[in-house]
Amino acid sequence: MTSILFSPVTIRGLEVRNRLWVAPMCQYSAVEGVPQEWHHTHLAQFASGGAGIVMAEATAVSPEGRISPEDTGIWNDEQVDAWRPIVAAVAARGAVPALQLAHAGRKASTWSPFTHRRGTVPAAEGGWQTVAPSAVAFEGFDEPIALNVAGIDEVVDDFAAATGRAVEAGFELLEIHAAHGYLLHQFLSPLSNRRDDEYGGSLENRARLLLRVIDAVRDAAPAVPLLVRFSATDWAEGGWTVEDTATVAGWAAGRGVDFFDISSGGLVAHQRIVPGPGYQVHLARHVREAAGVPVSAVGLIDSGRQAEEILRRGDADAIMSAREWLRDPHFGLRAAGELGADIDYWPKQYVRARPHR
């Protein structure tokens, strides 16, 4: 039986060699937003390992948009120059180099996990004032400043400028990060958005910033495939829901978004999640069916057979995986062997390890 997981998919004219993709994973290893040799090795190995898309980590569109001082950025030319060889290495190995454009909002200026400290980094130690839709802090973090309309306009401009730089660096696919409790998600959810202007209240108003960002990114890169990552639910009473996600995904598709990356959670510390194998897949299926849009599923998907079954059931159109790629950077090659898929992109240097059928 032909594998769906290892069949190609075309997104806005770009052919992706398979449907097993590397999800964006923060490495907390940049210097002033500039990716380092670590990022080069980290991302290129997944392309050698058979990934269809290699998505670089949440990359800030402005200095204040970083999650931590060690996050990557795409707001200046030095960062573009550092990304270029990394992007080229991924593409040379046959995968699509992709970038997630992000702004952390009230969850910015936080300690990286390597410091074993939690909360907001003070200004004296390299931190900065955070911004958000409303002056409502994430639990345990400093209170952000509510963005005024001029500040919102600046965010939109930052996403547009970052898009141009990402294309200049050679990225072939882009994703707007509207998940995991970061700025665009903060605007979407009534738990973090308490505004009473045109950016708050109704679903249409709370989605306004995301839709403006989509328009700006699409205008800056009309031919580049574009994804949006959503947290399909806040896993908290009174928060953002999967029904909201499906509605806004439909609006986003009408503005030129090609694919939707469905995750969940991250907005509030009191979320109630019970993780398990494929625990977010049902959310992807709901958005796919309700909005009629292509989606990727993510969340403890760690084998080729599991991924293949998700696609065969019609739950999703592609698979994003994260931790399994960290455990095995050749997850794609292993999954192809597991499924008996006949792929032609085993690195010739590794072909002696290819399973015999």
XYZ file of C-alpha atoms in Angstrom:
357
model
C 0.000 0.000 0.000
C 1.362 3.427 -0.940
C 2.222 5.544 2.078
C 0.298 8.812 2.453
C 2.929 10.091 4.883
C 5.612 9.763 2.208
C 3.548 11.114 -0.657
C 4.344 14.664 -1.809
C 2.061 17.632 -1.212
C 1.991 20.907 -3.120
C 1.404 24.155 -1.228
C 0.942 27.270 -3.392
C 2.991 25.706 -6.156
C 5.779 24.484 -3.856
C 6.179 20.700 -3.828
C 7.069 19.224 -0.431
C 8.562 15.749 -0.693
C 6.526 14.229 2.139
C 4.079 15.023 4.933
C 6.336 14.415 7.942
C 7.569 17.833 9.046
C 9.756 19.294 11.776
C 7.806 21.553 14.121
C 9.446 24.783 15.305
C 11.420 24.245 18.521
C 13.096 27.042 20.487
C 16.797 26.423 21.070
C 17.586 29.434 23.310
C 21.019 29.624 21.736
C 21.071 32.854 19.685
C 23.201 35.917 20.404
C 21.353 39.234 19.960
C 18.886 37.386 17.773
C 21.611 35.983 15.519
C 21.484 32.199 14.925
C 24.707 30.333 15.612
C 26.541 27.234 14.429
C 24.258 25.217 16.719
C 21.246 26.244 14.651
C 23.014 25.233 11.440
C 23.737 21.706 12.660
C 20.397 21.390 14.441
C 18.268 22.225 11.389
C 20.384 20.683 8.619
C 20.411 17.275 10.318
C 16.623 17.016 10.039
C 16.800 17.620 6.298
C 19.386 14.835 6.016
C 17.028 12.734 8.129
C 14.207 12.876 5.613
C 11.947 15.712 6.775
C 9.657 17.314 4.211
C 9.637 20.741 5.867
C 12.171 21.924 8.431
C 10.593 24.770 10.383
C 13.033 26.966 12.268
C 12.088 28.053 15.765
C 9.817 30.940 16.755
C 11.821 33.854 15.390
C 11.076 37.340 16.672
C 10.008 40.090 14.300
C 11.345 42.706 16.730
C 13.724 42.720 19.731
C 10.844 43.015 22.196
C 9.092 40.095 20.503
C 11.632 37.531 21.697
C 10.533 34.970 24.254
C 13.962 35.116 25.876
C 17.140 37.126 25.281
C 18.548 33.998 23.602
C 15.828 33.698 20.926
C 16.518 34.057 17.212
C 15.369 37.154 15.334
C 14.786 38.419 11.823
C 14.691 42.178 12.406
C 18.098 43.172 10.995
C 20.572 42.431 8.219
C 23.077 40.645 10.457
C 20.431 38.067 11.259
C 19.545 37.660 7.583
C 23.205 37.018 6.772
C 23.443 34.403 9.538
C 20.280 32.623 8.397
C 21.376 32.339 4.745
C 23.852 29.425 5.073
C 21.489 27.583 7.402
C 18.638 27.914 4.936
C 20.910 26.819 2.078
C 22.016 23.731 4.011
C 18.427 22.631 4.586
C 17.463 23.196 0.949
C 20.573 21.406 -0.346
C 19.426 18.291 1.509
C 16.034 18.315 -0.185
C 13.792 19.698 2.561
C 11.844 22.950 2.477
C 13.435 25.577 4.755
C 10.692 27.356 6.678
C 10.537 30.070 9.320
C 8.020 30.785 12.044
C 7.479 34.534 12.495
C 6.650 35.381 16.090
C 6.050 38.001 18.742
C 5.859 36.789 22.335
C 3.847 39.699 23.763
C 3.333 39.345 27.513
C 5.355 36.106 27.534
C 8.484 37.886 26.272
C 11.611 38.797 28.262
C 11.614 35.480 30.126
C 14.515 33.394 31.343
C 15.588 30.576 29.068
C 15.084 27.102 30.566
C 18.861 26.672 30.752
C 19.074 29.268 33.537
C 16.673 27.304 35.786
C 15.014 30.610 36.664
C 11.398 31.474 36.008
C 9.562 34.697 35.320
C 10.505 37.973 33.701
C 14.133 38.927 33.129
C 14.710 42.329 34.784
C 16.058 45.194 32.706
C 19.304 45.186 34.687
C 19.950 41.626 33.457
C 19.016 42.129 29.812
C 15.211 42.127 29.985
C 12.713 44.628 28.607
C 9.185 45.956 29.038
C 6.632 43.581 27.553
C 3.472 44.462 25.624
C 0.098 42.798 25.246
C -3.486 43.501 24.182
C -4.298 44.382 27.801
C -2.322 45.047 30.960
C -2.957 41.496 32.196
C 0.105 39.491 33.193
C 0.755 35.845 32.497
C 0.827 34.139 35.902
C 4.205 34.749 37.562
C 5.395 37.299 34.981
C 5.592 41.096 35.117
C 2.589 43.124 34.006
C 2.745 44.117 30.338
C 1.809 47.476 28.818
C -1.369 47.442 26.756
C -0.572 48.289 23.146
C -2.174 51.426 21.762
C -3.287 51.580 18.137
C 0.063 53.031 17.046
C 1.804 50.132 18.790
C -0.464 47.647 17.027
C 0.355 49.268 13.699
C 4.049 48.872 14.513
C 3.574 45.156 15.180
C 1.951 44.744 11.764
C 4.811 46.662 10.142
C 7.344 44.482 11.965
C 5.758 41.300 10.606
C 5.816 42.744 7.088
C 9.473 43.773 7.340
C 10.429 40.410 8.847
C 8.711 38.669 5.957
C 10.839 40.546 3.460
C 13.992 39.636 5.346
C 12.965 35.982 5.610
C 12.491 35.799 1.851
C 15.834 37.545 1.379
C 17.459 34.887 3.582
C 16.030 32.185 1.304
C 13.199 30.719 3.380
C 10.701 29.047 1.054
C 7.728 28.828 3.420
C 6.558 30.993 6.321
C 4.381 30.433 9.355
C 2.675 33.090 11.476
C 2.743 32.097 15.155
C -0.713 32.679 16.618
C -0.474 29.953 19.268
C 0.960 29.007 22.668
C -0.016 32.187 24.470
C 2.104 34.583 22.429
C 0.974 37.996 21.190
C -1.426 37.082 18.382
C -2.972 34.354 20.529
C -3.250 36.877 23.364
C -5.377 39.080 21.113
C -7.542 36.128 20.066
C -8.417 34.876 23.553
C -10.903 36.672 25.825
C -8.827 35.519 28.810
C -6.003 37.877 27.839
C -7.790 40.429 25.660
C -9.899 42.816 27.777
C -9.951 45.655 25.232
C -13.077 47.672 24.454
C -11.929 49.109 21.112
C -11.896 47.634 17.600
C -9.347 45.017 18.730
C -11.390 43.609 21.609
C -14.795 42.191 22.479
C -16.284 40.281 19.554
C -14.511 37.443 17.777
C -14.169 39.632 14.691
C -12.446 42.334 16.731
C -10.157 39.934 18.583
C -9.102 38.396 15.257
C -8.452 41.795 13.657
C -4.734 41.964 14.447
C -4.068 38.436 13.164
C -5.927 39.175 9.940
C -3.984 42.429 9.486
C -0.725 40.518 10.004
C -1.807 37.915 7.455
C -2.559 40.667 4.942
C 0.811 42.325 5.592
C 2.762 39.072 5.267
C 0.866 38.043 2.160
C 1.437 41.472 0.561
C 5.168 41.260 1.349
C 5.485 37.718 -0.060
C 2.557 36.973 -2.383
C 4.020 33.786 -3.840
C 5.390 32.205 -0.652
C 3.347 29.405 0.972
C 1.907 30.640 4.253
C 0.842 28.722 7.359
C -0.734 29.893 10.594
C -0.172 28.018 13.829
C -3.160 28.096 16.166
C -3.661 26.869 19.689
C -7.056 25.364 18.982
C -8.122 25.634 22.617
C -6.879 27.347 25.770
C -7.876 24.302 27.842
C -9.390 26.813 30.283
C -12.932 27.928 31.040
C -14.012 31.055 29.191
C -11.077 30.908 26.800
C -10.428 30.431 23.107
C -12.148 27.348 21.663
C -11.765 24.959 18.750
C -14.957 26.416 17.267
C -13.360 29.880 17.362
C -10.274 28.429 15.711
C -12.261 26.924 12.857
C -14.108 30.185 12.261
C -10.969 32.319 12.169
C -9.135 29.720 10.081
C -11.864 30.109 7.478
C -11.390 33.876 7.494
C -7.618 33.451 7.256
C -7.915 31.055 4.314
C -9.950 33.684 2.518
C -7.019 36.078 2.932
C -4.455 33.741 1.429
C -3.303 31.362 4.173
C -2.563 27.990 2.611
C -2.297 25.579 5.558
C -2.996 25.522 9.288
C -0.751 24.071 11.986
C -3.003 23.008 14.868
C -1.582 22.840 18.388
C -3.148 23.908 21.701
C -2.670 25.622 25.044
C -0.027 27.961 26.380
C -2.140 31.030 27.136
C -2.618 30.598 30.888
C -0.797 28.720 33.605
C -4.042 27.240 34.971
C -4.792 25.311 31.761
C -5.951 21.727 32.254
C -4.279 19.386 29.757
C -4.040 15.606 29.911
C -1.359 14.760 27.334
C -1.097 11.400 25.651
C -0.250 9.950 22.232
C -1.877 12.129 19.575
C -3.821 14.099 22.199
C -4.268 17.150 19.926
C -5.177 15.292 16.737
C -8.937 15.609 17.301
C -8.504 19.387 17.301
C -6.839 19.293 13.893
C -9.648 17.132 12.542
C -12.302 19.536 13.830
C -10.664 22.539 12.160
C -10.133 20.574 8.936
C -13.769 19.526 8.745
C -15.446 22.678 10.059
C -13.378 25.172 8.076
C -12.645 23.000 5.047
C -8.932 23.817 5.196
C -5.774 21.672 5.089
C -4.168 21.136 8.487
C -1.193 19.535 10.153
C -1.520 17.663 13.429
C 1.015 17.723 16.263
C 1.338 16.316 19.773
C 3.191 13.180 20.862
C 3.288 11.655 17.383
C 6.385 9.498 17.505
C 6.183 6.686 14.951
C 5.620 6.296 11.257
C 2.670 3.974 11.770
C 0.945 6.398 14.141
C 1.483 9.281 11.718
C 0.273 7.234 8.745
C -2.886 6.199 10.567
C -3.725 9.825 11.412
C -3.550 10.711 7.720
C -5.488 7.622 6.613
C -8.317 8.469 9.012
C -8.565 11.916 7.457
C -7.689 13.652 10.724
C -5.028 15.807 9.077
C -3.168 16.436 5.834
C 0.344 16.442 7.312
C 2.171 15.692 10.552
C 4.300 18.048 12.623
C 6.578 16.379 15.145
C 9.057 17.877 17.573
C 10.530 15.774 20.359
C 10.810 12.663 18.201
C 13.084 14.572 15.817
C 15.230 15.562 18.807
C 15.448 11.937 19.908
C 16.187 10.787 16.365
C 17.202 13.383 13.750
C 16.660 10.657 11.142
C 13.059 10.086 12.167
C 11.953 10.554 8.556
C 14.244 7.826 7.248
C 13.261 5.512 10.093
C 9.543 6.116 9.527
C 9.937 5.414 5.817
C 11.605 2.100 6.642
C 8.909 1.311 9.179
C 6.215 1.832 6.530
C 8.133 0.248 3.656
C 7.970 3.533 1.760
C 10.219 3.698 -1.275
C 11.900 7.109 -1.012
C 14.763 8.315 -3.181
C 16.309 10.772 -0.740
C 18.301 8.539 1.552
C 21.669 10.313 1.811
C 24.126 8.268 -0.242
C 26.554 8.417 2.684
C 24.003 6.529 4.838
C 22.521 4.145 2.291
C 24.247 1.137 3.884
C 21.918 1.584 6.854
C 18.776 1.481 4.722
C 16.460 -1.377 5.770
C 16.145 -4.266 3.328
C 12.639 -5.120 2.281
